[in-house]
């Protein structure tokens, strides 16, 4: 891939793998797929969900509430999650099998106690930037390929915000896995299609980049 293209690896962390705090079914199956596609990219950026222990998105922070219930916060609806990806823990570490030594940037997100951040670009208040768009623009990057966890939350929100920030965006669908809560996966694919987010499978990407 050329210098204007980057691979964005979203939340490929222990917390979203089987055995993690918020396990995504088959989450670990994306690791070998990512390891196959990443060498094709000169520019690689990773994200890490990075929450304080008392984060507002945790059900445990709301007495009497259970994981996967919804509450209303000042910025809108929030799903309450099981405790996951607490700063500095093994749960928050990147999967040890990832092989992306050339990665240039790790964007951490979700570190403000009162605000969640599914998106790699803008927090859930839809105002606070992570700085990623400015970094990509400054590097002359115009095209993004996205992969990671979870398809219907952090990958989808990141892809939609990438489009809103003027980037071309394509999701590598077999390098992602979904949480799929109440139809969230179908809704995410529909929203992404409507926003002009492309969709490709790793073998096609590898074929297209061959030679
Ligand atoms: C995610 C829910 C909560 C994700 C992160 O990475 O998709 N989902 N925090
Ligand atoms: Zn989170």
PDB file of C-alpha atoms and ligand atoms in Angstrom:
ATOM      1  CA  UNK A   1       0.000   0.000   0.000  1.00  0.00           C
ATOM      2  CA  UNK A   2       1.220   3.506  -0.759  1.00  0.00           C
ATOM      3  CA  UNK A   3       2.367   6.163   1.695  1.00  0.00           C
ATOM      4  CA  UNK A   4      -1.071   7.814   1.717  1.00  0.00           C
ATOM      5  CA  UNK A   5      -2.721   4.659   3.106  1.00  0.00           C
ATOM      6  CA  UNK A   6      -2.788   3.410   6.697  1.00  0.00           C
ATOM      7  CA  UNK A   7      -4.077   0.325   8.479  1.00  0.00           C
ATOM      8  CA  UNK A   8      -5.993   1.168  11.679  1.00  0.00           C
ATOM      9  CA  UNK A   9      -6.038  -1.807  14.077  1.00  0.00           C
ATOM     10  CA  UNK A  10      -8.818  -1.165  16.586  1.00  0.00           C
ATOM     11  CA  UNK A  11      -8.705  -2.534  20.147  1.00  0.00           C
ATOM     12  CA  UNK A  12      -6.956  -5.858  19.434  1.00  0.00           C
ATOM     13  CA  UNK A  13      -6.607  -6.229  23.208  1.00  0.00           C
ATOM     14  CA  UNK A  14      -6.853  -9.121  25.653  1.00  0.00           C
ATOM     15  CA  UNK A  15     -10.032  -7.590  27.109  1.00  0.00           C
ATOM     16  CA  UNK A  16     -11.967  -8.313  23.896  1.00  0.00           C
ATOM     17  CA  UNK A  17     -10.519 -11.788  23.363  1.00  0.00           C
ATOM     18  CA  UNK A  18     -11.983 -15.005  24.819  1.00  0.00           C
ATOM     19  CA  UNK A  19     -11.234 -14.901  28.557  1.00  0.00           C
ATOM     20  CA  UNK A  20     -11.136 -11.090  28.629  1.00  0.00           C
ATOM     21  CA  UNK A  21     -13.358  -8.644  30.481  1.00  0.00           C
ATOM     22  CA  UNK A  22     -15.649  -8.050  27.485  1.00  0.00           C
ATOM     23  CA  UNK A  23     -15.022 -11.120  25.330  1.00  0.00           C
ATOM     24  CA  UNK A  24     -16.000 -10.980  21.661  1.00  0.00           C
ATOM     25  CA  UNK A  25     -16.804 -14.393  20.145  1.00  0.00           C
ATOM     26  CA  UNK A  26     -13.911 -15.497  17.940  1.00  0.00           C
ATOM     27  CA  UNK A  27     -12.007 -12.316  18.746  1.00  0.00           C
ATOM     28  CA  UNK A  28      -8.642 -14.061  18.737  1.00  0.00           C
ATOM     29  CA  UNK A  29      -9.237 -15.386  15.206  1.00  0.00           C
ATOM     30  CA  UNK A  30      -8.504 -11.925  13.833  1.00  0.00           C
ATOM     31  CA  UNK A  31      -4.878 -11.958  15.020  1.00  0.00           C
ATOM     32  CA  UNK A  32      -3.423 -14.190  12.266  1.00  0.00           C
ATOM     33  CA  UNK A  33      -5.476 -12.312   9.658  1.00  0.00           C
ATOM     34  CA  UNK A  34      -4.111  -8.973  10.859  1.00  0.00           C
ATOM     35  CA  UNK A  35      -0.595 -10.422  10.868  1.00  0.00           C
ATOM     36  CA  UNK A  36      -1.024 -11.394   7.200  1.00  0.00           C
ATOM     37  CA  UNK A  37      -2.296  -8.021   6.011  1.00  0.00           C
ATOM     38  CA  UNK A  38      -0.228  -5.650   8.164  1.00  0.00           C
ATOM     39  CA  UNK A  39       3.075  -6.191   6.286  1.00  0.00           C
ATOM     40  CA  UNK A  40       1.422  -4.686   3.203  1.00  0.00           C
ATOM     41  CA  UNK A  41       1.030  -1.319   4.956  1.00  0.00           C
ATOM     42  CA  UNK A  42       3.791   1.267   5.301  1.00  0.00           C
ATOM     43  CA  UNK A  43       1.647   3.065   7.903  1.00  0.00           C
ATOM     44  CA  UNK A  44      -0.004   1.250  10.797  1.00  0.00           C
ATOM     45  CA  UNK A  45      -1.864   2.807  13.735  1.00  0.00           C
ATOM     46  CA  UNK A  46      -3.287   0.871  16.689  1.00  0.00           C
ATOM     47  CA  UNK A  47      -5.895   1.867  19.232  1.00  0.00           C
ATOM     48  CA  UNK A  48      -6.207   0.755  22.827  1.00  0.00           C
ATOM     49  CA  UNK A  49      -9.379   1.037  24.871  1.00  0.00           C
ATOM     50  CA  UNK A  50      -7.904   2.500  28.075  1.00  0.00           C
ATOM     51  CA  UNK A  51     -10.344   3.024  30.930  1.00  0.00           C
ATOM     52  CA  UNK A  52      -9.887   4.178  34.520  1.00  0.00           C
ATOM     53  CA  UNK A  53     -11.089   1.490  36.985  1.00  0.00           C
ATOM     54  CA  UNK A  54     -14.226   3.510  37.843  1.00  0.00           C
ATOM     55  CA  UNK A  55     -15.149   4.392  34.254  1.00  0.00           C
ATOM     56  CA  UNK A  56     -18.708   5.583  33.570  1.00  0.00           C
ATOM     57  CA  UNK A  57     -19.223   2.854  30.920  1.00  0.00           C
ATOM     58  CA  UNK A  58     -18.798   0.059  33.477  1.00  0.00           C
ATOM     59  CA  UNK A  59     -21.959  -1.456  34.981  1.00  0.00           C
ATOM     60  CA  UNK A  60     -19.976  -1.823  38.215  1.00  0.00           C
ATOM     61  CA  UNK A  61     -19.816   1.990  38.449  1.00  0.00           C
ATOM     62  CA  UNK A  62     -23.638   2.126  38.716  1.00  0.00           C
ATOM     63  CA  UNK A  63     -24.992   0.292  41.782  1.00  0.00           C
ATOM     64  CA  UNK A  64     -27.929  -1.937  40.896  1.00  0.00           C
ATOM     65  CA  UNK A  65     -27.169  -1.945  37.166  1.00  0.00           C
ATOM     66  CA  UNK A  66     -26.194  -4.984  35.122  1.00  0.00           C
ATOM     67  CA  UNK A  67     -23.901  -5.296  32.119  1.00  0.00           C
ATOM     68  CA  UNK A  68     -25.603  -4.631  28.752  1.00  0.00           C
ATOM     69  CA  UNK A  69     -28.306  -2.426  30.298  1.00  0.00           C
ATOM     70  CA  UNK A  70     -28.580   1.074  28.844  1.00  0.00           C
ATOM     71  CA  UNK A  71     -28.530   4.359  30.744  1.00  0.00           C
ATOM     72  CA  UNK A  72     -28.758   7.985  29.703  1.00  0.00           C
ATOM     73  CA  UNK A  73     -25.703  10.179  30.258  1.00  0.00           C
ATOM     74  CA  UNK A  74     -25.309  13.907  29.481  1.00  0.00           C
ATOM     75  CA  UNK A  75     -24.069  13.005  25.983  1.00  0.00           C
ATOM     76  CA  UNK A  76     -26.800  10.448  25.267  1.00  0.00           C
ATOM     77  CA  UNK A  77     -27.400   6.729  25.585  1.00  0.00           C
ATOM     78  CA  UNK A  78     -24.656   4.560  27.023  1.00  0.00           C
ATOM     79  CA  UNK A  79     -24.499   0.770  27.078  1.00  0.00           C
ATOM     80  CA  UNK A  80     -23.153  -0.451  30.421  1.00  0.00           C
ATOM     81  CA  UNK A  81     -20.332  -2.923  29.845  1.00  0.00           C
ATOM     82  CA  UNK A  82     -18.612  -5.458  32.036  1.00  0.00           C
ATOM     83  CA  UNK A  83     -15.378  -4.008  33.416  1.00  0.00           C
ATOM     84  CA  UNK A  84     -12.759  -4.197  30.658  1.00  0.00           C
ATOM     85  CA  UNK A  85      -9.438  -2.737  29.532  1.00  0.00           C
ATOM     86  CA  UNK A  86      -8.552  -0.986  32.791  1.00  0.00           C
ATOM     87  CA  UNK A  87      -5.424   1.125  32.333  1.00  0.00           C
ATOM     88  CA  UNK A  88      -2.189  -0.769  32.878  1.00  0.00           C
ATOM     89  CA  UNK A  89      -3.760  -4.215  33.302  1.00  0.00           C
ATOM     90  CA  UNK A  90      -3.198  -7.395  31.270  1.00  0.00           C
ATOM     91  CA  UNK A  91      -6.799  -6.989  30.036  1.00  0.00           C
ATOM     92  CA  UNK A  92      -5.825  -3.678  28.402  1.00  0.00           C
ATOM     93  CA  UNK A  93      -2.643  -5.008  26.800  1.00  0.00           C
ATOM     94  CA  UNK A  94      -2.509  -5.713  23.074  1.00  0.00           C
ATOM     95  CA  UNK A  95      -2.810  -9.406  22.151  1.00  0.00           C
ATOM     96  CA  UNK A  96       0.671 -10.913  22.476  1.00  0.00           C
ATOM     97  CA  UNK A  97       0.386 -12.634  19.086  1.00  0.00           C
ATOM     98  CA  UNK A  98       0.085  -9.401  17.095  1.00  0.00           C
ATOM     99  CA  UNK A  99       3.069  -8.879  14.801  1.00  0.00           C
ATOM    100  CA  UNK A 100       3.048  -5.229  13.777  1.00  0.00           C
ATOM    101  CA  UNK A 101       6.536  -3.962  14.659  1.00  0.00           C
ATOM    102  CA  UNK A 102       6.275  -1.138  12.111  1.00  0.00           C
ATOM    103  CA  UNK A 103       3.234   0.426  13.838  1.00  0.00           C
ATOM    104  CA  UNK A 104       3.849   4.147  14.235  1.00  0.00           C
ATOM    105  CA  UNK A 105       1.205   5.304  16.697  1.00  0.00           C
ATOM    106  CA  UNK A 106      -0.962   3.914  19.467  1.00  0.00           C
ATOM    107  CA  UNK A 107      -4.042   6.001  20.198  1.00  0.00           C
ATOM    108  CA  UNK A 108      -5.497   5.374  23.639  1.00  0.00           C
ATOM    109  CA  UNK A 109      -9.126   6.280  24.192  1.00  0.00           C
ATOM    110  CA  UNK A 110     -11.805   6.104  26.857  1.00  0.00           C
ATOM    111  CA  UNK A 111      -9.481   7.533  29.515  1.00  0.00           C
ATOM    112  CA  UNK A 112     -11.844  10.350  30.565  1.00  0.00           C
ATOM    113  CA  UNK A 113     -13.825   8.918  33.489  1.00  0.00           C
ATOM    114  CA  UNK A 114     -17.152  10.527  32.516  1.00  0.00           C
ATOM    115  CA  UNK A 115     -17.031   9.916  28.740  1.00  0.00           C
ATOM    116  CA  UNK A 116     -16.782   6.713  26.711  1.00  0.00           C
ATOM    117  CA  UNK A 117     -15.002   6.598  23.353  1.00  0.00           C
ATOM    118  CA  UNK A 118     -15.805   3.855  20.864  1.00  0.00           C
ATOM    119  CA  UNK A 119     -14.338   5.954  18.059  1.00  0.00           C
ATOM    120  CA  UNK A 120     -10.605   6.341  17.504  1.00  0.00           C
ATOM    121  CA  UNK A 121     -11.320   9.927  16.398  1.00  0.00           C
ATOM    122  CA  UNK A 122     -13.928  11.588  18.647  1.00  0.00           C
ATOM    123  CA  UNK A 123     -15.158  10.688  22.140  1.00  0.00           C
ATOM    124  CA  UNK A 124     -18.797   9.839  22.850  1.00  0.00           C
ATOM    125  CA  UNK A 125     -19.591  13.471  23.717  1.00  0.00           C
ATOM    126  CA  UNK A 126     -19.032  13.937  19.947  1.00  0.00           C
ATOM    127  CA  UNK A 127     -16.806  16.922  20.718  1.00  0.00           C
ATOM    128  CA  UNK A 128     -13.550  15.843  22.329  1.00  0.00           C
ATOM    129  CA  UNK A 129     -10.988  14.794  19.727  1.00  0.00           C
ATOM    130  CA  UNK A 130      -8.353  12.119  20.247  1.00  0.00           C
ATOM    131  CA  UNK A 131      -6.035  13.970  17.849  1.00  0.00           C
ATOM    132  CA  UNK A 132      -5.970  11.089  15.343  1.00  0.00           C
ATOM    133  CA  UNK A 133      -7.454  12.999  12.385  1.00  0.00           C
ATOM    134  CA  UNK A 134      -4.900  15.798  12.779  1.00  0.00           C
ATOM    135  CA  UNK A 135      -2.040  13.273  12.974  1.00  0.00           C
ATOM    136  CA  UNK A 136      -3.207  11.450   9.835  1.00  0.00           C
ATOM    137  CA  UNK A 137      -3.697  14.715   7.945  1.00  0.00           C
ATOM    138  CA  UNK A 138      -0.246  15.932   9.021  1.00  0.00           C
ATOM    139  CA  UNK A 139       1.261  12.672   7.733  1.00  0.00           C
ATOM    140  CA  UNK A 140      -0.476  13.071   4.362  1.00  0.00           C
ATOM    141  CA  UNK A 141      -2.612   9.962   4.915  1.00  0.00           C
ATOM    142  CA  UNK A 142      -5.908   9.996   3.004  1.00  0.00           C
ATOM    143  CA  UNK A 143      -7.013   6.353   2.900  1.00  0.00           C
ATOM    144  CA  UNK A 144      -7.705   4.045   5.838  1.00  0.00           C
ATOM    145  CA  UNK A 145      -8.258   0.309   6.112  1.00  0.00           C
ATOM    146  CA  UNK A 146      -9.821  -0.710   9.434  1.00  0.00           C
ATOM    147  CA  UNK A 147      -9.814  -3.994  11.326  1.00  0.00           C
ATOM    148  CA  UNK A 148     -10.104  -5.184  14.927  1.00  0.00           C
ATOM    149  CA  UNK A 149     -12.744  -5.373  17.661  1.00  0.00           C
ATOM    150  CA  UNK A 150     -15.550  -4.955  17.762  1.00  0.00           C
ATOM    151  CA  UNK A 151     -16.998  -4.565  14.246  1.00  0.00           C
ATOM    152  CA  UNK A 152     -20.256  -3.023  15.458  1.00  0.00           C
ATOM    153  CA  UNK A 153     -18.819  -0.693  18.112  1.00  0.00           C
ATOM    154  CA  UNK A 154     -15.278   0.618  17.953  1.00  0.00           C
ATOM    155  CA  UNK A 155     -14.554  -0.391  14.340  1.00  0.00           C
ATOM    156  CA  UNK A 156     -17.850   0.995  13.004  1.00  0.00           C
ATOM    157  CA  UNK A 157     -17.705   4.245  14.984  1.00  0.00           C
ATOM    158  CA  UNK A 158     -14.105   4.753  13.880  1.00  0.00           C
ATOM    159  CA  UNK A 159     -14.968   4.097  10.231  1.00  0.00           C
ATOM    160  CA  UNK A 160     -17.920   6.510  10.351  1.00  0.00           C
ATOM    161  CA  UNK A 161     -15.791   9.214  11.967  1.00  0.00           C
ATOM    162  CA  UNK A 162     -13.017   8.579   9.436  1.00  0.00           C
ATOM    163  CA  UNK A 163     -15.520   9.336   6.653  1.00  0.00           C
ATOM    164  CA  UNK A 164     -16.779  12.429   8.517  1.00  0.00           C
ATOM    165  CA  UNK A 165     -13.174  13.657   8.761  1.00  0.00           C
ATOM    166  CA  UNK A 166     -12.712  13.256   4.999  1.00  0.00           C
ATOM    167  CA  UNK A 167     -10.786   9.975   4.796  1.00  0.00           C
ATOM    168  CA  UNK A 168     -11.575   7.089   2.496  1.00  0.00           C
ATOM    169  CA  UNK A 169     -12.399   4.118   4.736  1.00  0.00           C
ATOM    170  CA  UNK A 170     -12.585   0.374   4.059  1.00  0.00           C
ATOM    171  CA  UNK A 171     -13.280  -2.305   6.668  1.00  0.00           C
ATOM    172  CA  UNK A 172     -11.408  -5.616   6.324  1.00  0.00           C
ATOM    173  CA  UNK A 173     -14.380  -7.731   7.335  1.00  0.00           C
ATOM    174  CA  UNK A 174     -12.637 -11.015   8.147  1.00  0.00           C
ATOM    175  CA  UNK A 175     -10.120  -9.148  10.328  1.00  0.00           C
ATOM    176  CA  UNK A 176     -12.981  -8.052  12.643  1.00  0.00           C
ATOM    177  CA  UNK A 177     -15.467  -9.727  14.980  1.00  0.00           C
ATOM    178  CA  UNK A 178     -18.686  -8.297  16.433  1.00  0.00           C
ATOM    179  CA  UNK A 179     -20.424  -8.056  19.803  1.00  0.00           C
ATOM    180  CA  UNK A 180     -23.863  -7.989  18.061  1.00  0.00           C
ATOM    181  CA  UNK A 181     -26.117  -6.601  20.775  1.00  0.00           C
ATOM    182  CA  UNK A 182     -29.802  -6.251  19.720  1.00  0.00           C
ATOM    183  CA  UNK A 183     -29.065  -6.093  15.992  1.00  0.00           C
ATOM    184  CA  UNK A 184     -26.090  -3.767  16.348  1.00  0.00           C
ATOM    185  CA  UNK A 185     -24.047  -5.581  13.693  1.00  0.00           C
ATOM    186  CA  UNK A 186     -26.600  -5.279  10.880  1.00  0.00           C
ATOM    187  CA  UNK A 187     -27.193  -1.653  11.862  1.00  0.00           C
ATOM    188  CA  UNK A 188     -23.454  -0.936  11.809  1.00  0.00           C
ATOM    189  CA  UNK A 189     -22.980  -2.393   8.316  1.00  0.00           C
ATOM    190  CA  UNK A 190     -25.994  -0.403   7.077  1.00  0.00           C
ATOM    191  CA  UNK A 191     -24.718   2.857   8.608  1.00  0.00           C
ATOM    192  CA  UNK A 192     -21.239   2.241   7.211  1.00  0.00           C
ATOM    193  CA  UNK A 193     -22.576   1.511   3.705  1.00  0.00           C
ATOM    194  CA  UNK A 194     -24.671   4.696   3.840  1.00  0.00           C
ATOM    195  CA  UNK A 195     -21.567   6.688   4.804  1.00  0.00           C
ATOM    196  CA  UNK A 196     -19.496   5.303   1.938  1.00  0.00           C
ATOM    197  CA  UNK A 197     -17.374   2.929   3.994  1.00  0.00           C
ATOM    198  CA  UNK A 198     -16.033   0.133   1.780  1.00  0.00           C
ATOM    199  CA  UNK A 199     -15.824  -3.526   2.695  1.00  0.00           C
ATOM    200  CA  UNK A 200     -13.154  -6.013   1.628  1.00  0.00           C
ATOM    201  CA  UNK A 201     -11.922  -9.455   2.712  1.00  0.00           C
ATOM    202  CA  UNK A 202      -8.270 -10.082   3.489  1.00  0.00           C
ATOM    203  CA  UNK A 203      -7.643 -12.461   0.544  1.00  0.00           C
ATOM    204  CA  UNK A 204      -8.910  -9.798  -1.876  1.00  0.00           C
ATOM    205  CA  UNK A 205      -6.805  -7.154  -0.192  1.00  0.00           C
ATOM    206  CA  UNK A 206      -3.723  -9.375  -0.392  1.00  0.00           C
ATOM    207  CA  UNK A 207      -4.461 -10.203  -4.015  1.00  0.00           C
ATOM    208  CA  UNK A 208      -4.982  -6.540  -4.911  1.00  0.00           C
ATOM    209  CA  UNK A 209      -1.735  -5.557  -3.224  1.00  0.00           C
ATOM    210  CA  UNK A 210       0.312  -8.421  -4.697  1.00  0.00           C
ATOM    211  CA  UNK A 211       3.202  -7.953  -7.093  1.00  0.00           C
TER     212      UNK A 211
HETATM  213  C1  LIG B   1     -15.651  -1.586  22.653  1.00  0.00           C
HETATM  214  C2  LIG B   1     -17.512  -1.667  23.977  1.00  0.00           C
HETATM  215  C3  LIG B   1     -16.843  -0.986  24.984  1.00  0.00           C
HETATM  216  C4  LIG B   1     -14.999  -1.949  21.354  1.00  0.00           C
HETATM  217  C5  LIG B   1     -14.971  -0.890  23.651  1.00  0.00           C
HETATM  218  O1  LIG B   1     -13.750  -1.997  21.281  1.00  0.00           O
HETATM  219  O2  LIG B   1     -15.742  -2.199  20.372  1.00  0.00           O
HETATM  220  N1  LIG B   1     -16.909  -1.954  22.834  1.00  0.00           N
HETATM  221  N2  LIG B   1     -15.584  -0.607  24.792  1.00  0.00           N
HETATM  222 ZN1  LIG B   2     -14.506   0.260  26.414  1.00  0.00          ZN
END
